[in-house]
Amino acid sequence: MIEETEISPQHPRAESLINREKLIKHQKLGIVALAGLIAHGRGEAFDYLLGEKTTENAFKAIKTAAATMLLAKHPVISVNGNAAALAAEDIVNLAKVTGSKIEVNLFYRSLERELAIKRLLEPLGAKEILGVGEAASAQIREVCSERRRVNPRGILVADVVLVPLEDGDRTEALRKMGKTVIAIDLNPLSRTAQWASITIVDNVVRALPLLVKEASILKNERPEKLRKIVSDFDNREVLAKAIKLINQRLSEFSRKGVYISEVIEIYQNLEG
Ligand code: ATP
Ligand code: MG
């Protein structure tokens, strides 16, 4: 039995704390690697700088990602421990709506972790989970970590791969193999964000439900409309806007010296 810390919904950072608790719980269940907790912290720091909400810019990338997955011949959703812990249901729903395969792909590979992720996703309605054990028999030469092992029916033959929370090396390798890579990464400066074809600079917790919703809407559209959405998209512009947003926010807060509105009021009262 795993104990869970209760988090008051009144806490000003309740959502962030709930996500942390989810990761801790799933680490104890063998789904999240210890290093996954550190990776989450890196993401949280960028979320703070971005304002912890889905920007219009990120939404544009989400819409393009949905159109790209719907147009793909062999779309695959690559899943690691953090993604499974934070958004298992959305991953399964997205696979259903877009006709994607789900493949487990871990940086810190172990059969137990692969099986634990499979056991988490299957009861939610996932049809088939690739990448578990011997099934991941093919190798991507360009990748030097354990993540090089892929399923010959999944990532190896995919034309579009969605990588929520990815390592830069593998994103680079997948691009060099000619695949369209959709990344969800809060850090617009990471190698993943920079190498991806479509970078959704947002938290997976917010981005994945929106991606499911957008794909459900666009599913009824004609392919020409989807192709237009894709051809109008410019990933460099998306990255530039995300970096600019961080820059602008930091400039504003650095002028004021404070960021939290109640604290600003206290300062103003003291001055006035
Ligand atoms: P890269 O390998 O791409 O250069 P990195 O080495 O800096 O990135 P990793 O530890 O490989 O980072 O992967 C963690 C990445 O996942 C970070 O870029 C972080 O911003 C991002 N991240 C962590 N948690 C989330 C989350 N909940 N939503 C979106 N992105 C996240
Ligand atoms: Mg990395």
Short mmCIF file of C-alpha atoms in Angstrom, two decimals, residues 42-139:
data_model
loop_
_atom_site.label_atom_id
_atom_site.label_comp_id
_atom_site.label_asym_id
_atom_site.label_seq_id
_atom_site.Cartn_x
_atom_site.Cartn_y
_atom_site.Cartn_z
CA ARG A 42 13.69 20.80 -14.85
CA GLY A 43 10.36 21.01 -16.63
CA GLU A 44 8.66 22.68 -13.65
CA ALA A 45 11.25 25.44 -13.63
CA PHE A 46 10.44 26.29 -17.24
CA ASP A 47 6.72 26.06 -16.55
CA TYR A 48 7.16 28.76 -13.90
CA LEU A 49 8.91 30.99 -16.40
CA LEU A 50 6.24 30.40 -19.04
CA GLY A 51 3.37 31.27 -16.68
CA GLU A 52 2.01 27.73 -16.18
CA LYS A 53 -0.61 27.95 -18.87
CA THR A 54 -1.04 26.86 -22.47
CA THR A 55 -0.08 29.80 -24.66
CA GLU A 56 -1.66 30.59 -28.02
CA ASN A 57 1.70 29.65 -29.48
CA ALA A 58 1.62 26.21 -27.88
CA PHE A 59 -1.95 25.76 -29.04
CA LYS A 60 -0.89 26.36 -32.64
CA ALA A 61 1.66 23.55 -32.27
CA ILE A 62 -1.00 21.32 -30.66
CA LYS A 63 -3.37 21.87 -33.59
CA THR A 64 -0.61 21.15 -36.11
CA ALA A 65 0.40 18.06 -34.15
CA ALA A 66 -3.20 16.79 -34.25
CA ALA A 67 -3.42 17.36 -38.01
CA THR A 68 -0.04 15.67 -38.54
CA MET A 69 -1.02 12.59 -36.55
CA LEU A 70 -4.33 12.30 -38.41
CA LEU A 71 -2.56 12.51 -41.78
CA ALA A 72 0.16 10.00 -40.80
CA LYS A 73 0.31 6.45 -42.20
CA HIS A 74 2.02 4.94 -39.15
CA PRO A 75 1.76 7.31 -36.18
CA VAL A 76 3.34 6.10 -32.94
CA ILE A 77 3.12 7.55 -29.43
CA SER A 78 6.36 6.91 -27.57
CA VAL A 79 5.75 6.54 -23.84
CA ASN A 80 8.13 6.73 -20.90
CA GLY A 81 7.52 6.54 -17.16
CA ASN A 82 6.86 10.24 -16.59
CA ALA A 83 4.38 10.50 -19.45
CA ALA A 84 2.54 7.38 -18.24
CA ALA A 85 2.41 8.67 -14.66
CA LEU A 86 1.11 12.10 -15.64
CA ALA A 87 -1.21 11.40 -18.55
CA ALA A 88 -1.98 7.69 -18.99
CA GLU A 89 -5.62 8.19 -19.94
CA ASP A 90 -4.87 10.93 -22.45
CA ILE A 91 -2.22 8.78 -24.12
CA VAL A 92 -4.72 5.95 -24.59
CA ASN A 93 -7.41 8.33 -25.84
CA LEU A 94 -5.03 10.00 -28.27
CA ALA A 95 -4.02 6.63 -29.67
CA LYS A 96 -7.68 5.79 -30.23
CA VAL A 97 -8.62 9.10 -31.88
CA THR A 98 -5.59 9.25 -34.18
CA GLY A 99 -5.21 5.51 -34.83
CA SER A 100 -1.70 5.57 -33.33
CA LYS A 101 0.27 2.71 -31.85
CA ILE A 102 1.68 3.07 -28.34
CA GLU A 103 5.29 2.05 -27.77
CA VAL A 104 7.12 2.03 -24.45
CA ASN A 105 10.57 3.52 -24.82
CA LEU A 106 12.68 4.04 -21.74
CA PHE A 107 15.99 5.74 -21.11
CA TYR A 108 16.53 3.56 -18.05
CA ARG A 109 15.27 0.36 -19.56
CA SER A 110 14.07 -2.57 -17.47
CA LEU A 111 11.55 -5.28 -18.21
CA GLU A 112 9.81 -4.60 -14.88
CA ARG A 113 9.29 -0.94 -15.75
CA GLU A 114 8.09 -1.81 -19.24
CA LEU A 115 5.59 -4.28 -17.82
CA ALA A 116 4.47 -1.84 -15.14
CA ILE A 117 3.68 0.77 -17.82
CA LYS A 118 1.87 -1.84 -19.90
CA ARG A 119 -0.20 -2.81 -16.87
CA LEU A 120 -1.09 0.83 -16.28
CA LEU A 121 -2.18 1.53 -19.85
CA GLU A 122 -4.00 -1.66 -20.77
CA PRO A 123 -6.93 -1.37 -18.31
CA LEU A 124 -7.51 2.13 -19.69
CA GLY A 125 -8.32 0.60 -23.06
CA ALA A 126 -4.97 0.51 -24.88
CA LYS A 127 -5.24 -2.17 -27.55
CA GLU A 128 -1.59 -3.14 -27.88
CA ILE A 129 1.50 -1.86 -26.14
CA LEU A 130 4.66 -2.22 -28.20
CA GLY A 131 8.24 -2.05 -27.00
CA VAL A 132 7.97 -4.46 -24.09
CA GLY A 133 10.74 -7.03 -23.59
CA GLU A 134 11.93 -9.03 -26.58
CA ALA A 135 9.38 -7.37 -28.85
CA ALA A 136 11.71 -4.35 -29.04
CA SER A 137 14.12 -6.28 -31.20
CA ALA A 138 15.13 -3.64 -33.73
CA GLN A 139 17.80 -1.02 -33.03
#
